[in-house]
XYZ file of C-alpha atoms in Angstrom:
653
model
C 24.736 -27.862 5.295
C 25.886 -29.786 8.170
C 28.757 -27.785 9.794
C 28.150 -25.644 12.742
C 29.411 -22.608 10.406
C 26.703 -20.420 10.283
C 25.523 -20.474 6.770
C 22.971 -18.323 3.797
C 22.219 -19.701 1.141
C 19.460 -18.329 -1.463
C 16.074 -20.275 -2.485
C 13.854 -19.606 -5.612
C 10.618 -20.572 -5.455
C 9.804 -21.454 -9.448
C 5.869 -22.868 -10.012
C 3.039 -22.258 -11.986
C 0.633 -19.481 -11.700
C -1.708 -20.490 -8.936
C 0.247 -23.179 -7.569
C 0.968 -21.738 -4.093
C 4.325 -19.926 -3.986
C 3.147 -17.117 -2.036
C 1.264 -19.416 0.564
C 4.934 -21.056 0.829
C 6.539 -17.922 0.571
C 4.526 -15.817 3.692
C 4.875 -19.518 5.753
C 8.974 -19.348 5.276
C 9.308 -15.529 5.385
C 6.106 -14.653 8.019
C 6.512 -10.640 8.108
C 10.709 -10.588 7.409
C 9.485 -9.285 3.516
C 10.660 -7.231 1.183
C 9.150 -5.474 -1.859
C 11.343 -4.086 -4.445
C 11.766 -4.601 -8.718
C 14.182 -7.149 -9.949
C 17.605 -5.367 -11.005
C 16.740 -3.492 -14.647
C 12.968 -4.114 -14.771
C 9.665 -2.988 -13.242
C 8.405 -6.821 -12.243
C 7.551 -6.739 -8.525
C 9.859 -9.037 -6.607
C 9.370 -10.067 -3.522
C 12.298 -11.452 -0.908
C 12.596 -12.266 2.197
C 14.652 -14.083 5.089
C 13.942 -17.550 6.619
C 15.379 -19.468 9.279
C 15.741 -22.810 7.904
C 18.285 -24.690 10.343
C 20.063 -23.591 13.372
C 23.466 -22.755 11.271
C 21.095 -22.222 8.192
C 19.412 -18.605 6.755
C 18.137 -18.448 3.593
C 16.885 -14.999 1.008
C 14.203 -16.501 -0.356
C 12.758 -14.704 -3.475
C 9.091 -15.550 -4.895
C 9.769 -15.382 -8.855
C 6.612 -14.587 -11.352
C 4.567 -17.420 -12.502
C 5.514 -19.533 -15.528
C 4.086 -22.307 -17.049
C 7.383 -23.228 -18.819
C 10.809 -22.192 -19.461
C 9.717 -21.009 -23.285
C 8.245 -17.316 -22.059
C 5.381 -15.849 -23.740
C 4.942 -12.950 -21.669
C 7.114 -10.290 -19.794
C 6.954 -12.277 -16.097
C 7.547 -14.958 -17.389
C 10.621 -13.579 -19.210
C 11.674 -12.507 -15.991
C 11.676 -15.805 -14.142
C 13.629 -17.445 -17.117
C 16.405 -14.736 -17.212
C 17.200 -14.701 -13.253
C 17.312 -18.621 -13.644
C 20.064 -18.048 -16.421
C 22.131 -15.633 -14.926
C 25.375 -15.837 -12.745
C 25.102 -13.885 -9.232
C 28.246 -11.807 -8.509
C 27.983 -13.036 -4.930
C 28.227 -16.804 -5.543
C 25.532 -17.331 -2.954
C 24.629 -21.389 -3.324
C 21.353 -21.629 -4.583
C 18.315 -23.931 -4.373
C 15.554 -24.198 -6.865
C 12.416 -24.909 -5.264
C 9.427 -25.996 -7.098
C 6.372 -25.331 -6.202
C 3.595 -27.994 -8.369
C -0.158 -28.180 -7.856
C -0.508 -31.747 -7.309
C -3.745 -32.351 -8.421
C -2.340 -31.612 -11.201
C 0.467 -33.122 -11.768
C 0.701 -33.477 -15.365
C 0.927 -29.965 -16.607
C 3.326 -28.947 -13.564
C 6.063 -31.431 -14.014
C 6.888 -29.653 -17.490
C 8.694 -27.081 -15.384
C 10.135 -29.112 -13.663
C 11.451 -31.639 -16.253
C 13.104 -28.500 -18.003
C 14.897 -27.101 -14.320
C 16.103 -30.658 -14.079
C 17.512 -30.760 -17.803
C 19.363 -27.502 -17.405
C 21.100 -29.114 -14.279
C 19.885 -26.901 -11.471
C 19.732 -28.035 -8.369
C 15.458 -28.989 -7.770
C 13.583 -29.375 -5.007
C 10.035 -30.577 -6.124
C 7.283 -29.302 -3.342
C 4.243 -30.980 -4.283
C 1.410 -28.577 -2.628
C -2.371 -28.910 -2.414
C -1.825 -32.579 -1.068
C -5.599 -31.701 0.756
C -7.236 -31.828 -2.518
C -5.415 -34.973 -3.521
C -6.995 -36.421 -0.852
C -10.343 -35.132 -0.805
C -10.831 -36.548 -4.675
C -9.640 -39.924 -3.506
C -6.459 -39.641 -5.284
C -2.905 -40.941 -3.733
C 0.701 -40.187 -5.221
C 4.231 -42.549 -4.505
C 6.482 -40.164 -3.233
C 9.442 -42.202 -3.093
C 8.970 -43.555 -6.902
C 8.576 -39.872 -8.194
C 11.584 -38.901 -6.211
C 13.507 -41.626 -7.753
C 12.710 -41.195 -11.039
C 13.401 -37.866 -11.437
C 16.269 -37.771 -9.027
C 15.617 -35.090 -6.652
C 14.006 -34.333 -3.252
C 10.485 -34.410 -3.183
C 8.277 -33.105 -0.412
C 4.434 -33.483 -0.025
C 2.910 -30.641 1.683
C -0.262 -28.117 2.407
C 1.283 -24.597 2.491
C -1.827 -22.206 3.457
C -2.207 -24.799 6.560
C 1.467 -24.860 7.288
C 1.987 -28.823 6.702
C 5.086 -30.191 5.346
C 7.144 -27.000 6.321
C 9.088 -28.797 8.902
C 10.073 -31.444 5.869
C 10.616 -29.191 3.207
C 13.317 -27.604 5.692
C 14.691 -30.527 6.356
C 14.937 -31.351 2.563
C 17.049 -28.221 2.166
C 19.123 -28.251 5.196
C 20.511 -31.850 3.863
C 20.662 -30.930 0.301
C 23.847 -31.624 -1.625
C 24.068 -31.573 -5.664
C 24.752 -34.886 -7.599
C 25.042 -35.916 -10.774
C 21.630 -37.146 -11.767
C 20.431 -38.411 -15.254
C 18.242 -36.130 -17.516
C 14.848 -36.416 -18.133
C 15.422 -36.572 -21.409
C 18.509 -37.153 -23.884
C 18.986 -33.768 -25.919
C 19.505 -35.869 -29.794
C 21.681 -33.427 -31.930
C 19.407 -32.482 -34.861
C 15.996 -32.835 -33.291
C 13.343 -30.131 -33.946
C 11.622 -28.470 -30.811
C 8.391 -30.174 -31.331
C 9.987 -33.829 -31.454
C 11.496 -32.678 -27.859
C 8.326 -31.419 -26.230
C 6.636 -34.589 -27.282
C 8.860 -37.225 -26.195
C 9.060 -35.020 -22.920
C 5.197 -35.027 -22.422
C 5.425 -38.249 -23.448
C 7.610 -39.503 -20.852
C 5.614 -36.764 -18.039
C 2.504 -38.985 -19.052
C 3.887 -42.398 -18.241
C 5.486 -41.678 -14.835
C 1.957 -39.304 -13.534
C 0.317 -42.657 -14.471
C 2.421 -44.536 -12.760
C 3.032 -42.067 -9.516
C -0.666 -41.547 -9.373
C -3.991 -44.036 -8.626
C -7.308 -42.820 -8.246
C -9.575 -44.403 -5.915
C -12.682 -42.781 -6.572
C -14.705 -39.318 -8.363
C -13.063 -35.932 -8.178
C -15.436 -34.009 -6.050
C -13.760 -30.610 -5.346
C -13.830 -30.163 -8.652
C -17.062 -30.935 -9.454
C -18.395 -28.347 -6.195
C -15.744 -25.342 -8.166
C -18.095 -26.505 -11.430
C -21.042 -25.767 -9.786
C -19.987 -22.338 -7.958
C -19.124 -21.552 -11.353
C -22.029 -21.723 -12.561
C -23.837 -19.092 -10.604
C -20.497 -16.769 -9.985
C -19.815 -16.696 -14.074
C -23.362 -16.491 -15.306
C -23.589 -14.064 -18.154
C -26.416 -11.999 -16.402
C -26.136 -12.711 -12.587
C -22.068 -12.980 -12.549
C -22.019 -9.836 -13.461
C -24.550 -8.589 -10.707
C -22.945 -10.907 -8.215
C -19.923 -8.766 -9.085
C -21.237 -5.377 -8.636
C -22.946 -6.232 -5.060
C -19.730 -7.637 -3.976
C -18.261 -4.402 -5.265
C -20.742 -2.486 -3.161
C -20.585 -3.931 -0.148
C -16.725 -3.630 0.271
C -17.086 0.064 -0.357
C -19.978 0.133 2.196
C -17.524 -2.411 4.403
C -14.517 0.209 4.062
C -16.503 3.287 5.663
C -18.792 1.402 8.079
C -15.955 -0.504 9.707
C -13.157 2.433 9.526
C -14.792 5.115 11.510
C -14.647 3.996 15.002
C -10.655 3.350 14.363
C -10.418 6.220 12.518
C -12.163 8.737 14.977
C -9.308 7.346 17.558
C -6.530 8.134 15.581
C -7.674 11.757 14.997
C -8.362 12.257 17.968
C -4.738 11.015 19.391
C -3.029 12.852 16.780
C -4.690 16.425 18.397
C -4.304 14.833 21.677
C -0.334 14.837 20.787
C 0.092 17.529 18.826
C -1.617 19.776 21.837
C 1.007 17.808 24.583
C 4.097 19.229 22.001
C 2.811 22.714 21.669
C 2.088 22.783 25.612
C 5.436 20.920 26.422
C 8.005 22.957 23.886
C 8.739 26.563 24.546
C 7.119 28.878 21.875
C 9.164 29.084 18.735
C 9.836 27.655 15.497
C 10.598 24.688 16.186
C 7.079 24.256 18.460
C 5.091 25.776 15.582
C 7.587 22.992 13.088
C 6.590 20.188 15.113
C 2.930 20.477 15.290
C 1.424 22.591 12.737
C 4.088 21.134 10.382
C 5.041 17.451 10.825
C 2.371 16.310 13.310
C -0.401 18.246 11.080
C 0.448 16.518 8.114
C 1.221 13.255 9.062
C -1.878 13.060 11.067
C -3.674 14.146 8.498
C -2.658 10.507 6.470
C -2.391 7.607 8.889
C -5.838 8.625 10.124
C -6.902 6.752 6.926
C -4.639 3.824 7.335
C -7.809 2.033 8.837
C -9.560 2.194 5.436
C -6.513 1.425 3.677
C -6.432 -1.843 5.069
C -9.643 -2.591 4.938
C -9.713 -2.313 0.996
C -6.342 -4.271 0.759
C -8.196 -6.984 3.083
C -11.286 -7.555 0.528
C -8.513 -7.577 -2.594
C -6.502 -10.467 -0.932
C -9.939 -12.263 -0.121
C -10.874 -12.066 -3.348
C -7.692 -13.164 -5.294
C -7.017 -16.099 -2.040
C -10.163 -17.292 -2.756
C -9.894 -17.816 -6.575
C -12.437 -15.178 -7.818
C -10.375 -12.605 -8.998
C -9.990 -15.580 -11.739
C -13.119 -15.713 -12.534
C -13.404 -12.063 -12.739
C -10.807 -12.248 -15.635
C -12.766 -15.314 -17.323
C -16.171 -13.509 -17.306
C -14.591 -9.385 -18.248
C -13.147 -10.744 -21.026
C -15.729 -11.221 -24.070
C -16.923 -7.330 -22.287
C -13.381 -5.950 -23.112
C -12.473 -7.471 -26.310
C -14.992 -4.670 -27.507
C -12.595 -2.106 -26.292
C -9.432 -3.389 -27.044
C -8.542 -5.394 -23.737
C -8.800 -8.332 -22.638
C -9.495 -10.929 -19.759
C -6.471 -10.624 -18.305
C -6.766 -6.459 -18.664
C -9.281 -6.871 -15.626
C -6.509 -7.650 -13.078
C -4.402 -4.686 -13.421
C -7.510 -3.198 -13.015
C -8.642 -4.202 -10.322
C -5.184 -4.165 -9.003
C -5.163 -0.364 -9.366
C -8.041 -0.026 -6.389
C -5.066 -0.748 -4.346
C -2.141 1.319 -6.301
C -1.722 2.021 -10.142
C 2.070 1.201 -9.402
C 2.164 -2.367 -8.819
C -0.568 -2.629 -11.276
C 0.727 -1.670 -14.200
C 3.856 -4.161 -13.665
C 1.483 -7.067 -13.556
C 0.204 -6.159 -16.988
C 3.029 -7.641 -18.224
C 1.322 -10.779 -17.475
C -0.508 -9.916 -21.178
C 1.227 -10.807 -24.482
C -0.168 -8.773 -26.832
C 1.541 -5.115 -26.906
C -1.311 -3.692 -28.055
C -3.394 -4.759 -25.011
C -0.807 -4.163 -22.872
C -0.048 -0.483 -23.869
C -4.027 0.269 -23.196
C -4.337 -1.336 -19.987
C -1.282 0.873 -18.942
C -2.344 4.059 -20.233
C -5.929 3.440 -18.797
C -5.086 1.855 -15.143
C -4.408 5.141 -13.292
C -8.068 5.778 -14.434
C -8.950 3.446 -11.685
C -9.555 5.173 -8.106
C -6.178 4.053 -6.128
C -5.670 3.925 -2.042
C -4.046 7.243 -2.227
C -6.981 8.514 -3.389
C -9.382 7.071 0.099
C -8.426 9.933 2.023
C -9.232 13.034 -0.615
C -12.368 11.052 -1.193
C -13.039 10.329 2.743
C -12.157 13.781 3.428
C -14.320 15.871 0.881
C -17.691 13.169 1.090
C -17.652 13.872 4.835
C -17.545 17.410 4.349
C -20.169 17.467 2.096
C -22.467 14.486 2.843
C -23.460 13.860 6.430
C -22.346 10.464 8.316
C -26.035 9.538 9.110
C -27.325 10.262 5.422
C -28.131 7.135 3.777
C -30.928 5.276 0.985
C -32.765 2.804 2.949
C -30.618 0.712 4.751
C -27.339 1.829 2.827
C -24.676 4.322 3.514
C -24.862 7.282 1.125
C -21.233 8.352 1.742
C -20.452 4.736 0.944
C -22.671 4.613 -2.258
C -20.744 7.826 -3.679
C -17.457 6.570 -2.526
C -18.652 3.209 -4.827
C -19.664 5.728 -7.212
C -16.477 7.634 -7.865
C -14.912 4.267 -8.720
C -17.436 3.020 -11.245
C -16.568 6.394 -12.828
C -12.933 5.678 -13.044
C -13.947 2.494 -14.874
C -16.053 4.116 -16.911
C -13.572 6.581 -18.024
C -10.976 3.517 -18.320
C -12.864 1.473 -20.622
C -14.587 4.612 -22.753
C -10.730 5.790 -23.295
C -9.865 1.992 -23.959
C -12.187 2.348 -27.193
C -11.123 5.483 -28.634
C -7.473 4.396 -27.917
C -7.719 1.609 -29.797
C -8.764 2.960 -33.174
C -5.174 4.531 -33.082
C -2.945 1.983 -31.603
C -2.164 -0.791 -34.452
C -0.517 -4.279 -34.079
C -0.224 -7.237 -35.929
C -0.481 -9.861 -33.402
C -3.665 -11.485 -32.619
C -4.585 -11.757 -29.327
C -5.396 -14.765 -27.224
C -7.028 -15.507 -23.582
C -6.034 -18.064 -21.699
C -6.517 -18.534 -17.922
C -6.646 -21.842 -15.563
C -8.994 -21.491 -12.713
C -8.069 -22.157 -9.470
C -10.790 -24.598 -7.122
C -12.159 -22.080 -4.968
C -11.195 -22.480 -1.721
C -11.692 -20.138 1.927
C -9.140 -17.462 2.543
C -5.941 -18.291 4.446
C -6.828 -15.710 7.086
C -3.066 -15.445 8.017
C -1.975 -14.923 4.293
C -4.727 -12.319 3.950
C -3.247 -10.615 7.282
C 0.924 -10.313 5.737
C -0.581 -9.191 2.674
C -2.780 -6.182 4.768
C 0.619 -5.575 7.163
C 2.713 -5.616 3.863
C 0.840 -3.033 1.749
C -0.275 -0.888 4.035
C 3.920 -0.630 5.408
C 4.326 0.250 2.033
C 2.068 2.805 1.751
C 3.240 4.211 4.958
C 6.644 4.450 4.546
C 6.761 5.088 0.741
C 3.925 8.272 2.149
C 5.053 9.613 4.816
C 8.528 10.199 3.939
C 7.182 12.093 0.777
C 4.608 14.049 3.015
C 7.533 14.762 6.047
C 9.536 16.453 3.317
C 6.302 18.570 1.694
C 4.644 19.002 5.330
C 8.137 21.044 6.039
C 8.865 22.301 2.961
C 5.096 23.747 3.161
C 5.422 24.816 6.763
C 8.233 26.887 5.768
C 6.548 28.611 2.424
C 3.643 28.926 4.777
C 5.453 30.722 7.662
C 7.520 33.053 5.514
C 6.747 35.699 3.318
C 8.558 37.601 0.533
C 10.538 41.197 1.957
C 8.884 42.832 4.933
C 5.767 41.449 4.299
C 4.568 39.958 7.639
C 5.951 43.083 9.708
C 4.311 45.224 7.789
C 0.719 43.411 8.775
C 2.035 43.109 12.353
C 2.342 47.026 12.633
C -1.536 47.235 10.585
C -2.935 45.014 13.038
C -0.793 46.855 16.151
C -1.672 50.006 14.842
C -5.278 49.875 16.632
C -6.674 50.876 12.939
C -9.212 47.765 12.783
C -12.388 47.875 12.752
C -13.450 49.342 16.828
C -15.087 46.099 18.961
C -13.182 43.242 17.694
C -11.831 40.655 20.196
C -8.099 39.618 20.703
C -9.546 36.367 19.112
C -10.886 37.262 16.075
C -8.112 39.649 15.957
C -5.216 37.402 16.038
C -7.021 35.031 13.397
C -7.424 37.982 11.050
C -3.621 38.270 11.301
C -3.044 34.643 10.612
C -4.923 34.501 7.712
C -3.591 37.907 6.080
C -0.097 36.248 6.755
C -0.679 33.016 5.148
C -1.662 35.036 2.043
C 0.916 37.028 2.037
C 3.643 34.535 2.362
C 5.099 32.265 -0.434
C 2.667 29.526 -0.055
C -0.217 31.905 -0.540
C 1.664 33.888 -3.453
C 1.809 30.519 -5.775
C -1.419 29.732 -4.562
C -2.930 33.235 -5.746
C -1.008 32.880 -8.913
C -3.211 29.889 -10.060
C -5.944 30.859 -8.860
C -7.349 32.521 -11.818
C -7.314 28.971 -13.799
C -9.250 26.862 -10.726
C -11.735 29.398 -9.772
C -14.222 28.349 -12.600
C -13.873 24.889 -10.702
C -14.675 26.228 -6.975
C -11.609 26.066 -6.139
C -9.577 28.423 -4.027
C -5.822 29.278 -3.862
C -5.628 26.946 -0.556
C -6.949 24.133 -3.071
C -4.652 25.077 -5.670
C -1.289 24.180 -3.202
C -2.805 21.345 -1.948
C -3.189 20.166 -5.723
C 0.176 21.338 -6.684
C 1.825 18.947 -4.158
C -0.284 16.169 -4.416
C 1.385 15.572 -7.570
C 4.639 13.766 -5.717
C 1.405 11.631 -4.474
C -2.662 11.511 -4.109
C -2.861 11.048 -0.700
C -0.154 14.342 -0.106
C -3.236 16.217 -0.571
C -4.908 16.268 2.674
C -1.117 16.444 4.297
C -0.966 19.872 2.566
C -4.560 20.348 3.598
C -4.082 19.791 7.110
C -0.564 21.872 7.410
C -2.306 25.011 5.757
C -4.591 25.102 7.992
C -2.433 24.710 11.184
C -0.510 27.678 10.320
C -0.965 30.300 12.385
C -3.762 28.806 14.400
C -2.886 28.768 18.179
C -6.559 25.770 18.624
C -4.949 22.317 18.254
C -8.073 20.630 19.565
C -10.072 21.048 16.340
C -9.906 18.170 13.664
C -8.958 19.179 10.071
C -12.793 18.232 8.432
C -14.010 21.102 11.436
C -11.385 23.389 10.167
C -12.815 22.948 6.605
C -15.912 22.817 7.683
C -15.734 26.340 9.249
C -13.813 27.918 5.958
C -15.305 30.866 4.346
C -14.225 33.302 1.660
C -13.513 36.220 3.087
C -15.239 38.372 0.332
C -18.548 36.734 0.280
C -18.622 35.380 3.646
C -19.904 31.696 1.614
C -19.049 28.761 3.096
C -16.030 27.727 0.732
C -16.606 24.396 0.910
C -20.341 24.178 -0.663
C -21.682 20.450 -2.191
C -20.500 22.513 -5.757
C -16.911 22.240 -4.507
C -16.521 19.043 -2.442
C -18.291 17.261 -6.128
C -15.916 19.303 -8.509
C -13.143 18.102 -6.416
C -13.991 14.442 -5.662
C -14.808 14.537 -9.779
C -11.446 16.171 -10.391
C -9.051 13.361 -8.151
C -10.944 10.711 -9.535
C -9.688 11.577 -13.578
C -6.531 13.682 -12.656
C -3.104 11.924 -13.116
C -1.003 13.377 -10.305
C 1.186 10.632 -9.066
C 5.180 10.852 -9.901
C 5.563 7.425 -9.098
C 2.902 6.143 -11.706
C 4.414 8.458 -14.426
C 7.735 6.908 -14.221
C 6.516 3.028 -13.912
C 4.171 4.288 -17.171
C 7.726 5.645 -18.812
C 9.422 2.315 -17.663
C 7.392 -0.191 -19.234
C 6.710 1.540 -22.595
C 10.281 2.806 -22.946
C 9.185 6.139 -23.795
C 7.814 9.419 -21.999
C 5.719 9.431 -25.136
C 2.941 7.796 -23.460
C 3.139 9.039 -19.464
C 3.111 12.965 -21.380
C 0.117 11.873 -23.563
C -1.453 10.264 -20.083
C -0.557 13.643 -18.160
C -2.298 16.070 -21.102
C -4.837 13.872 -21.273
C -6.345 13.011 -18.139
C -5.695 16.602 -17.024
C -8.068 18.073 -19.654
C -10.431 15.236 -18.777
C -10.304 15.874 -14.995
C -10.627 20.067 -15.811
C -13.740 19.918 -17.733
C -15.371 17.299 -15.904
C -14.604 19.201 -13.023
C -15.930 22.666 -14.550
C -19.267 20.575 -15.763
C -19.989 19.218 -12.273
C -19.304 22.888 -10.487
C -21.878 24.462 -12.770
C -24.289 21.173 -12.265
C -24.413 21.786 -8.564
C -23.753 25.522 -8.573
């Protein structure tokens, strides 16, 4: 690798869960990351590009965590299969095994198996700071000579050892090396494992020396005594969730207001800069209104992702799994199910993928089925808009903001509906597999803010661009459907308003508003809304809400973009926010406000339960290898949403 010609290799990051792969991946790739799926499966694939040396770059792939090359879960099988594949591009590959240096014996098992496969391996001893705090030392030279591979000490969270790792990658050369253990013909697998573990114990005994008592784990044990307490642990967890939703509302208020004012200014500027006509209307009432209705909620989504990342980075999420195992078993799940359920607060798609870590098929299926009931970040725009319509910003209970309390209540409703559904389903889904819950608890650590920042940027980028493409497409289609009608319906409306047969003394502004409203109702979109209105009227929904519900099947957040487009079409006022327009909306027959508390709460409950995400449906079909379960999900969650919404509307009417 010492030539002057530019070269690109592939780095495969492999290691046990919680060994620090994500930290190393972030240090190597920075923001040059992509998230996709491994070919043929729906497990999330994180890849990125890294500059290793002046004439050497690398494609870096972060493989799912695994304890050994004997896979027990779908995630571990993906890593096993990927390491054993022969890729068509024949790109040179180097495996970087990230090991928790403070638990070297367990982490060397995976490394020893890769050595015996004669794969190109570099061992990165991560978390050396913990080794030092525990007054231990590791003989790096002895370890490297014994294993016949490069060994690099590092602390990936702080970026220490990255330069040394890159230097070893640059000068890496494949060479013959002795096997970790010799394969004996006819030997039983259990005897092979015993010999492997015996040699690992001998190596660790010589490589690691201790000079005092372990202090770091003592602190972790003391914190666990409080945070995983059978009573206080749950109370603390609920309190943390409560603070998160309070912060999501309060911290996001100012940036959201700035974004809203910015889009209103931009829309008005475009409207005044371009000549009146179809292009002007499409840009202002269609694309800008639709996108503005979604981008305004990025601060809240970023805040939610930040909190989830912090909980994970500190090691607290693993504790939540441990605490919840006993409770969730009663509902047909296990402790690992809580990770997909909590991840579902961000997005159901990767959350459902993460259920692959659950080895029991019944528990995995139940987790997949109920995860969409957890309120995801795509619901935040809907929740925030409706909550702001029916609950004043200054409303509070004591020192706590009422809007934040209602938001948290919606998440709790989703969780209760999820575990209730699982309890019901566990009697119908049969399995002969036994259930086990084994999860390693990492030590508590302060969050690495750079990693939190990378997570926020990447997650928001995925949300923005994935949702943005859908929103632009739907906004254009919806603008066309809202701006044109069948036959000569629009011409007849214009003739009616030009005939002078309207009520006397009506001013021009009111007349134009009535003309625009009449055209919207006569449009293709209006006809579609009127067609479904009888079915949703008992829920307190009008035809405009009906159109938004239909379009939001593409993605829940499209609801807000649709409402923004509908309330902008035919409206000459580009300075009024969507919330104000909806707040002023009145029933043309009764003259009463459309968005009453009854309608608002009914709509919130509907979106809390309904499965309106085509990506989630597709992922469930892939994960279960059948369309049976997603179809059942759509029917069940649709019925649950409809009847819960019906009850809510009647309670508040």
